[in-house]
């Protein structure tokens, strides 16, 4: 067991735990010795790989039982690898703190860096306080360009948070849609057969670019529709030129945005919030008008009818 632990990287305690849970076959007994073979080492490496991919020990046990029953794991592992693979051709990069400051005007901004780390735009490199991993250089370049155009860094971070919530909703809906209409036949029982998993992995490979292509096409369509209207509204005679006439962004709690998205869909969130706000403003205007009407029916000194009656009786006395 010590030899197996050394070769696999697992501890003796872990190996015993896997045996107790039925994840690892018992060793072959030869006299007084327990002998482990290549199959035990391969099984430990399979378990470690599946754990790294996010599987629980209970689900790993189901997969391994299917393997032992002759159903095969090759297709399942291929499907897992396909789903966990990169969803973009973009390569991560690194940037030093000095290079980062230079790209953003040469003035260090600790708060902006903390925001970027919190959003995952930058990732600290262990053991290197002056260097960051950049998972998406393209995303960082967008921030640089927006900052150069005059957008404050914290406003860029706030916009990214809002955009990320909407994109995550789109991704979730795409997964639900494809699961319902494409992958349900493969995922209806657990685990799928080797052939089914292999076929599902091929479908993932084919459908992988569709989500981004759809979003790109719809974003282009929306910009063609709204950008001219936006420009026309600002260039039209009598269009508001001061800051009071400009549309303003208002930060809403993420839970509120998600609730509205579930209610009316992502594309109608802005219209719904605007309509709800307008309805509230009108309701308060009506309340104010009604209150003004009640005030007008009171006596000139601002007292109600009951107070006016007492005043009149006072005069009589």
Tab-separated table of C-alpha atoms in Angstrom:
chain	number	residue	atom	x	y	z
A	1	UNK	CA	0.000	0.000	0.000
A	2	UNK	CA	2.887	2.358	0.746
A	3	UNK	CA	4.316	1.690	-2.711
A	4	UNK	CA	0.929	2.373	-4.309
A	5	UNK	CA	0.585	5.604	-2.357
A	6	UNK	CA	4.032	6.724	-3.490
A	7	UNK	CA	3.363	6.003	-7.168
A	8	UNK	CA	-0.151	7.490	-7.245
A	9	UNK	CA	0.394	10.536	-5.064
A	10	UNK	CA	-2.479	9.507	-2.784
A	11	UNK	CA	-2.027	8.936	0.929
A	12	UNK	CA	-2.360	5.535	2.582
A	13	UNK	CA	-5.361	6.867	4.483
A	14	UNK	CA	-7.049	7.930	1.219
A	15	UNK	CA	-6.432	4.536	-0.375
A	16	UNK	CA	-8.019	2.791	2.616
A	17	UNK	CA	-10.997	5.150	2.435
A	18	UNK	CA	-11.486	4.387	-1.275
A	19	UNK	CA	-11.402	0.666	-0.512
A	20	UNK	CA	-13.989	1.069	2.246
A	21	UNK	CA	-16.301	2.967	-0.150
A	22	UNK	CA	-15.933	0.336	-2.863
A	23	UNK	CA	-14.077	2.668	-5.223
A	24	UNK	CA	-10.884	0.614	-5.243
A	25	UNK	CA	-10.728	-3.182	-5.553
A	26	UNK	CA	-9.158	-5.137	-2.736
A	27	UNK	CA	-5.563	-6.195	-3.299
A	28	UNK	CA	-4.572	-9.702	-4.204
A	29	UNK	CA	-3.545	-11.721	-1.172
A	30	UNK	CA	-0.237	-13.557	-1.559
A	31	UNK	CA	0.756	-15.233	1.639
A	32	UNK	CA	1.034	-12.471	4.188
A	33	UNK	CA	1.355	-9.737	1.579
A	34	UNK	CA	-1.301	-7.589	-0.079
A	35	UNK	CA	-0.281	-7.045	-3.686
A	36	UNK	CA	-1.503	-4.091	-5.736
A	37	UNK	CA	-1.133	-4.049	-9.504
A	38	UNK	CA	-1.305	-1.643	-12.431
A	39	UNK	CA	-5.119	-1.786	-12.365
A	40	UNK	CA	-5.132	-0.280	-8.864
A	41	UNK	CA	-2.787	2.505	-9.930
A	42	UNK	CA	-4.902	3.243	-13.031
A	43	UNK	CA	-8.063	3.322	-10.899
A	44	UNK	CA	-6.524	5.826	-8.465
A	45	UNK	CA	-5.541	8.061	-11.355
A	46	UNK	CA	-9.066	7.828	-12.793
A	47	UNK	CA	-10.539	8.854	-9.445
A	48	UNK	CA	-8.120	11.782	-9.136
A	49	UNK	CA	-8.972	12.943	-12.667
A	50	UNK	CA	-12.718	12.801	-12.043
A	51	UNK	CA	-12.347	14.658	-8.744
A	52	UNK	CA	-10.426	17.394	-10.556
A	53	UNK	CA	-13.318	17.657	-13.016
A	54	UNK	CA	-15.764	18.313	-10.173
A	55	UNK	CA	-17.347	14.889	-9.696
A	56	UNK	CA	-18.343	13.761	-6.221
A	57	UNK	CA	-17.213	10.421	-4.833
A	58	UNK	CA	-20.792	9.133	-5.087
A	59	UNK	CA	-21.034	9.951	-8.800
A	60	UNK	CA	-17.535	8.544	-9.382
A	61	UNK	CA	-18.654	5.290	-7.800
A	62	UNK	CA	-21.566	5.087	-10.279
A	63	UNK	CA	-19.227	5.660	-13.207
A	64	UNK	CA	-16.725	3.094	-11.991
A	65	UNK	CA	-19.457	0.533	-11.437
A	66	UNK	CA	-20.555	1.097	-15.029
A	67	UNK	CA	-16.970	0.576	-16.124
A	68	UNK	CA	-16.730	-2.645	-14.126
A	69	UNK	CA	-20.017	-3.820	-15.622
A	70	UNK	CA	-18.495	-3.507	-19.096
A	71	UNK	CA	-20.295	-0.356	-20.194
A	72	UNK	CA	-17.055	1.560	-20.594
A	73	UNK	CA	-15.817	4.932	-19.372
A	74	UNK	CA	-14.015	6.123	-22.480
A	75	UNK	CA	-17.053	7.904	-23.924
A	76	UNK	CA	-18.015	9.435	-20.585
A	77	UNK	CA	-14.522	10.772	-20.008
A	78	UNK	CA	-14.506	12.110	-23.556
A	79	UNK	CA	-17.795	13.913	-22.922
A	80	UNK	CA	-16.466	15.369	-19.661
A	81	UNK	CA	-13.282	16.514	-21.405
A	82	UNK	CA	-15.293	18.143	-24.205
A	83	UNK	CA	-17.537	20.087	-21.821
A	84	UNK	CA	-14.618	21.121	-19.603
A	85	UNK	CA	-12.456	22.111	-22.562
A	86	UNK	CA	-11.807	25.738	-23.549
A	87	UNK	CA	-14.782	27.619	-24.977
A	88	UNK	CA	-12.579	30.171	-26.713
A	89	UNK	CA	-9.391	30.181	-28.748
A	90	UNK	CA	-8.083	33.107	-26.708
A	91	UNK	CA	-4.868	32.396	-24.799
A	92	UNK	CA	-4.231	33.706	-21.283
A	93	UNK	CA	-1.366	36.143	-20.815
A	94	UNK	CA	0.618	37.758	-18.002
A	95	UNK	CA	1.153	41.389	-17.133
A	96	UNK	CA	3.356	43.084	-14.550
A	97	UNK	CA	2.023	45.725	-12.218
A	98	UNK	CA	4.205	48.354	-13.906
A	99	UNK	CA	2.819	47.422	-17.345
A	100	UNK	CA	-0.726	47.490	-15.948
A	101	UNK	CA	-0.279	50.979	-14.478
A	102	UNK	CA	1.224	52.221	-17.733
A	103	UNK	CA	-1.725	50.971	-19.790
A	104	UNK	CA	-4.110	52.855	-17.514
A	105	UNK	CA	-2.508	56.263	-17.557
A	106	UNK	CA	0.535	55.595	-15.415
A	107	UNK	CA	-1.252	56.315	-12.139
A	108	UNK	CA	-1.588	53.344	-9.726
A	109	UNK	CA	-5.164	52.669	-8.656
A	110	UNK	CA	-5.326	50.080	-5.873
A	111	UNK	CA	-9.110	50.052	-5.694
A	112	UNK	CA	-9.436	49.422	-9.435
A	113	UNK	CA	-6.937	46.570	-9.202
A	114	UNK	CA	-8.916	45.001	-6.362
A	115	UNK	CA	-12.085	45.282	-8.439
A	116	UNK	CA	-10.348	43.645	-11.412
A	117	UNK	CA	-9.152	40.769	-9.212
A	118	UNK	CA	-12.625	40.339	-7.706
A	119	UNK	CA	-14.099	40.147	-11.223
A	120	UNK	CA	-11.453	37.680	-12.403
A	121	UNK	CA	-10.110	40.064	-15.045
A	122	UNK	CA	-6.788	39.767	-13.223
A	123	UNK	CA	-5.551	36.800	-11.190
A	124	UNK	CA	-2.626	37.127	-8.748
A	125	UNK	CA	0.355	34.922	-9.571
A	126	UNK	CA	1.402	32.937	-6.461
A	127	UNK	CA	4.754	34.146	-5.182
A	128	UNK	CA	4.783	37.173	-7.518
A	129	UNK	CA	3.294	40.295	-5.944
A	130	UNK	CA	4.129	42.378	-9.019
A	131	UNK	CA	2.593	40.111	-11.676
A	132	UNK	CA	-0.918	39.047	-12.710
A	133	UNK	CA	-2.404	36.387	-14.946
A	134	UNK	CA	-4.815	37.810	-17.541
A	135	UNK	CA	-7.341	35.069	-18.453
A	136	UNK	CA	-8.799	37.210	-21.256
A	137	UNK	CA	-6.376	39.745	-22.775
A	138	UNK	CA	-9.221	40.851	-25.040
A	139	UNK	CA	-11.367	41.808	-22.047
A	140	UNK	CA	-8.494	43.781	-20.534
A	141	UNK	CA	-7.941	45.565	-23.853
A	142	UNK	CA	-11.590	46.634	-23.891
A	143	UNK	CA	-11.143	48.149	-20.428
A	144	UNK	CA	-8.029	49.984	-21.611
A	145	UNK	CA	-9.876	51.458	-24.594
A	146	UNK	CA	-12.878	52.524	-22.497
A	147	UNK	CA	-10.574	54.171	-19.968
A	148	UNK	CA	-8.725	55.992	-22.764
A	149	UNK	CA	-12.122	57.225	-24.029
A	150	UNK	CA	-12.818	58.791	-20.635
A	151	UNK	CA	-14.761	56.095	-18.766
A	152	UNK	CA	-13.712	55.819	-15.086
A	153	UNK	CA	-12.313	52.433	-14.130
A	154	UNK	CA	-14.942	51.815	-11.471
A	155	UNK	CA	-17.657	52.557	-14.047
A	156	UNK	CA	-16.024	49.987	-16.360
A	157	UNK	CA	-16.125	47.438	-13.523
A	158	UNK	CA	-19.774	48.195	-12.798
A	159	UNK	CA	-20.663	47.811	-16.476
A	160	UNK	CA	-18.840	44.473	-16.611
A	161	UNK	CA	-20.784	43.215	-13.584
A	162	UNK	CA	-24.080	44.148	-15.224
A	163	UNK	CA	-23.044	42.620	-18.555
A	164	UNK	CA	-21.804	39.442	-16.886
A	165	UNK	CA	-25.134	38.866	-15.141
A	166	UNK	CA	-26.966	39.164	-18.453
A	167	UNK	CA	-24.516	36.917	-20.311
A	168	UNK	CA	-24.682	34.276	-17.572
A	169	UNK	CA	-28.458	34.280	-17.982
A	170	UNK	CA	-28.039	33.768	-21.747
A	171	UNK	CA	-25.584	30.909	-21.166
A	172	UNK	CA	-27.950	29.238	-18.708
A	173	UNK	CA	-30.873	29.502	-21.103
A	174	UNK	CA	-28.787	28.074	-23.978
A	175	UNK	CA	-27.779	25.100	-21.824
A	176	UNK	CA	-31.376	24.508	-20.733
A	177	UNK	CA	-32.567	24.764	-24.336
A	178	UNK	CA	-29.990	22.338	-25.747
A	179	UNK	CA	-30.418	19.934	-22.843
A	180	UNK	CA	-34.172	19.797	-23.384
A	181	UNK	CA	-34.068	19.367	-27.157
A	182	UNK	CA	-30.710	17.687	-27.818
A	183	UNK	CA	-29.074	16.038	-24.821
A	184	UNK	CA	-32.079	14.778	-22.847
A	185	UNK	CA	-31.952	11.423	-24.637
A	186	UNK	CA	-28.360	10.912	-23.477
A	187	UNK	CA	-28.809	12.171	-19.931
A	188	UNK	CA	-32.085	10.463	-19.102
A	189	UNK	CA	-30.271	7.663	-17.306
A	190	UNK	CA	-26.983	7.642	-15.413
A	191	UNK	CA	-24.421	6.978	-16.514
A	192	UNK	CA	-24.943	6.925	-20.306
A	193	UNK	CA	-23.485	4.088	-22.302
A	194	UNK	CA	-20.070	4.485	-23.856
A	195	UNK	CA	-21.573	4.930	-27.322
A	196	UNK	CA	-24.131	7.461	-26.113
A	197	UNK	CA	-21.486	9.503	-24.302
A	198	UNK	CA	-19.262	9.488	-27.384
A	199	UNK	CA	-22.139	10.696	-29.560
A	200	UNK	CA	-23.031	13.408	-27.017
A	201	UNK	CA	-19.394	14.577	-26.951
A	202	UNK	CA	-19.455	14.957	-30.742
A	203	UNK	CA	-22.638	17.029	-30.486
A	204	UNK	CA	-21.038	19.276	-27.865
A	205	UNK	CA	-18.114	19.801	-30.243
A	206	UNK	CA	-20.495	20.785	-33.049
A	207	UNK	CA	-22.736	23.001	-30.925
A	208	UNK	CA	-19.930	24.670	-28.973
A	209	UNK	CA	-19.593	27.723	-31.257
A	210	UNK	CA	-23.346	28.234	-31.728
A	211	UNK	CA	-23.907	30.156	-28.491
A	212	UNK	CA	-21.271	32.761	-29.305
A	213	UNK	CA	-22.344	32.981	-32.951
A	214	UNK	CA	-25.947	33.581	-31.908
A	215	UNK	CA	-24.993	36.266	-29.379
A	216	UNK	CA	-22.710	37.978	-31.925
A	217	UNK	CA	-25.457	38.007	-34.569
A	218	UNK	CA	-28.127	39.273	-32.167
A	219	UNK	CA	-25.843	41.956	-30.743
A	220	UNK	CA	-25.084	43.165	-34.267
A	221	UNK	CA	-28.810	43.241	-35.070
A	222	UNK	CA	-29.593	45.171	-31.896
A	223	UNK	CA	-26.835	47.710	-32.551
A	224	UNK	CA	-28.094	48.228	-36.111
A	225	UNK	CA	-31.533	48.916	-34.683
A	226	UNK	CA	-30.746	51.038	-31.640
A	227	UNK	CA	-27.528	52.907	-32.501
A	228	UNK	CA	-29.134	55.044	-35.253
A	229	UNK	CA	-32.113	55.799	-33.002
A	230	UNK	CA	-29.787	56.753	-30.172
A	231	UNK	CA	-27.786	59.088	-32.410
A	232	UNK	CA	-30.909	60.584	-33.970
A	233	UNK	CA	-32.385	61.297	-30.563
A	234	UNK	CA	-29.288	63.247	-29.548
A	235	UNK	CA	-28.878	65.105	-32.850
A	236	UNK	CA	-32.527	65.982	-33.410
A	237	UNK	CA	-33.558	69.675	-33.044
A	238	UNK	CA	-34.543	70.388	-29.473
A	239	UNK	CA	-32.756	67.304	-28.193
A	240	UNK	CA	-31.499	67.696	-24.622
A	241	UNK	CA	-27.856	68.771	-24.534
A	242	UNK	CA	-27.230	69.120	-20.831
A	243	UNK	CA	-26.541	66.337	-18.324
A	244	UNK	CA	-30.154	66.461	-17.099
A	245	UNK	CA	-31.347	65.176	-20.470
A	246	UNK	CA	-28.880	62.308	-20.712
A	247	UNK	CA	-29.913	58.731	-19.947
A	248	UNK	CA	-28.472	57.672	-16.638
A	249	UNK	CA	-27.373	54.255	-15.454
A	250	UNK	CA	-28.747	53.069	-12.130
A	251	UNK	CA	-27.221	50.098	-10.314
A	252	UNK	CA	-29.818	47.489	-9.372
A	253	UNK	CA	-29.288	44.515	-7.043
A	254	UNK	CA	-28.376	41.369	-8.962
A	255	UNK	CA	-31.328	39.492	-7.405
A	256	UNK	CA	-33.707	42.184	-8.682
A	257	UNK	CA	-32.295	41.983	-12.205
A	258	UNK	CA	-32.553	38.177	-12.203
A	259	UNK	CA	-36.152	38.335	-10.980
A	260	UNK	CA	-37.093	40.759	-13.757
A	261	UNK	CA	-35.254	38.605	-16.321
A	262	UNK	CA	-37.236	35.551	-15.260
A	263	UNK	CA	-40.438	37.577	-15.467
A	264	UNK	CA	-40.072	39.323	-18.838
A	265	UNK	CA	-36.861	38.021	-20.444
A	266	UNK	CA	-33.446	39.654	-20.731
A	267	UNK	CA	-34.316	41.777	-23.757
A	268	UNK	CA	-37.201	43.487	-21.910
A	269	UNK	CA	-35.484	44.245	-18.579
A	270	UNK	CA	-34.740	47.908	-19.351
A	271	UNK	CA	-38.248	48.559	-20.711
A	272	UNK	CA	-39.854	46.825	-17.716
A	273	UNK	CA	-37.838	48.817	-15.167
A	274	UNK	CA	-38.570	52.077	-17.011
A	275	UNK	CA	-42.296	51.286	-17.175
A	276	UNK	CA	-42.440	50.278	-13.508
A	277	UNK	CA	-40.647	53.484	-12.519
A	278	UNK	CA	-42.939	55.596	-14.660
A	279	UNK	CA	-45.979	53.904	-13.127
A	280	UNK	CA	-44.687	54.631	-9.635
A	281	UNK	CA	-44.027	58.282	-10.510
A	282	UNK	CA	-47.539	58.663	-11.937
A	283	UNK	CA	-49.072	56.976	-8.908
A	284	UNK	CA	-47.290	59.395	-6.600
A	285	UNK	CA	-48.359	62.316	-8.806
A	286	UNK	CA	-51.986	61.195	-8.482
A	287	UNK	CA	-51.564	60.878	-4.719
A	288	UNK	CA	-50.129	64.387	-4.576
A	289	UNK	CA	-53.016	65.791	-6.629
A	290	UNK	CA	-55.547	64.057	-4.396
A	291	UNK	CA	-53.857	65.441	-1.301
A	292	UNK	CA	-53.880	68.912	-2.836
A	293	UNK	CA	-57.623	68.561	-3.449
A	294	UNK	CA	-58.206	67.626	0.169
A	295	UNK	CA	-56.149	70.608	1.294
A	296	UNK	CA	-58.214	72.927	-0.909
A	297	UNK	CA	-61.374	71.883	0.900
A	298	UNK	CA	-59.936	72.939	4.221
A	299	UNK	CA	-60.299	76.468	5.684
A	300	UNK	CA	-57.737	79.145	4.695
A	301	UNK	CA	-55.770	78.667	7.906
A	302	UNK	CA	-55.088	75.071	6.916
A	303	UNK	CA	-57.371	73.422	9.487
A	304	UNK	CA	-59.741	70.610	8.607
A	305	UNK	CA	-63.591	70.861	8.787
A	306	UNK	CA	-63.642	69.609	12.390
A	307	UNK	CA	-61.208	72.315	13.449
A	308	UNK	CA	-63.238	74.964	11.562
A	309	UNK	CA	-66.397	73.955	13.486
A	310	UNK	CA	-64.625	74.430	16.818
A	311	UNK	CA	-63.374	77.832	15.634
A	312	UNK	CA	-66.900	78.955	14.745
A	313	UNK	CA	-68.270	77.869	18.139
A	314	UNK	CA	-65.496	79.847	19.803
A	315	UNK	CA	-66.677	83.008	18.068
A	316	UNK	CA	-70.220	82.440	19.234
A	317	UNK	CA	-69.047	82.215	22.836
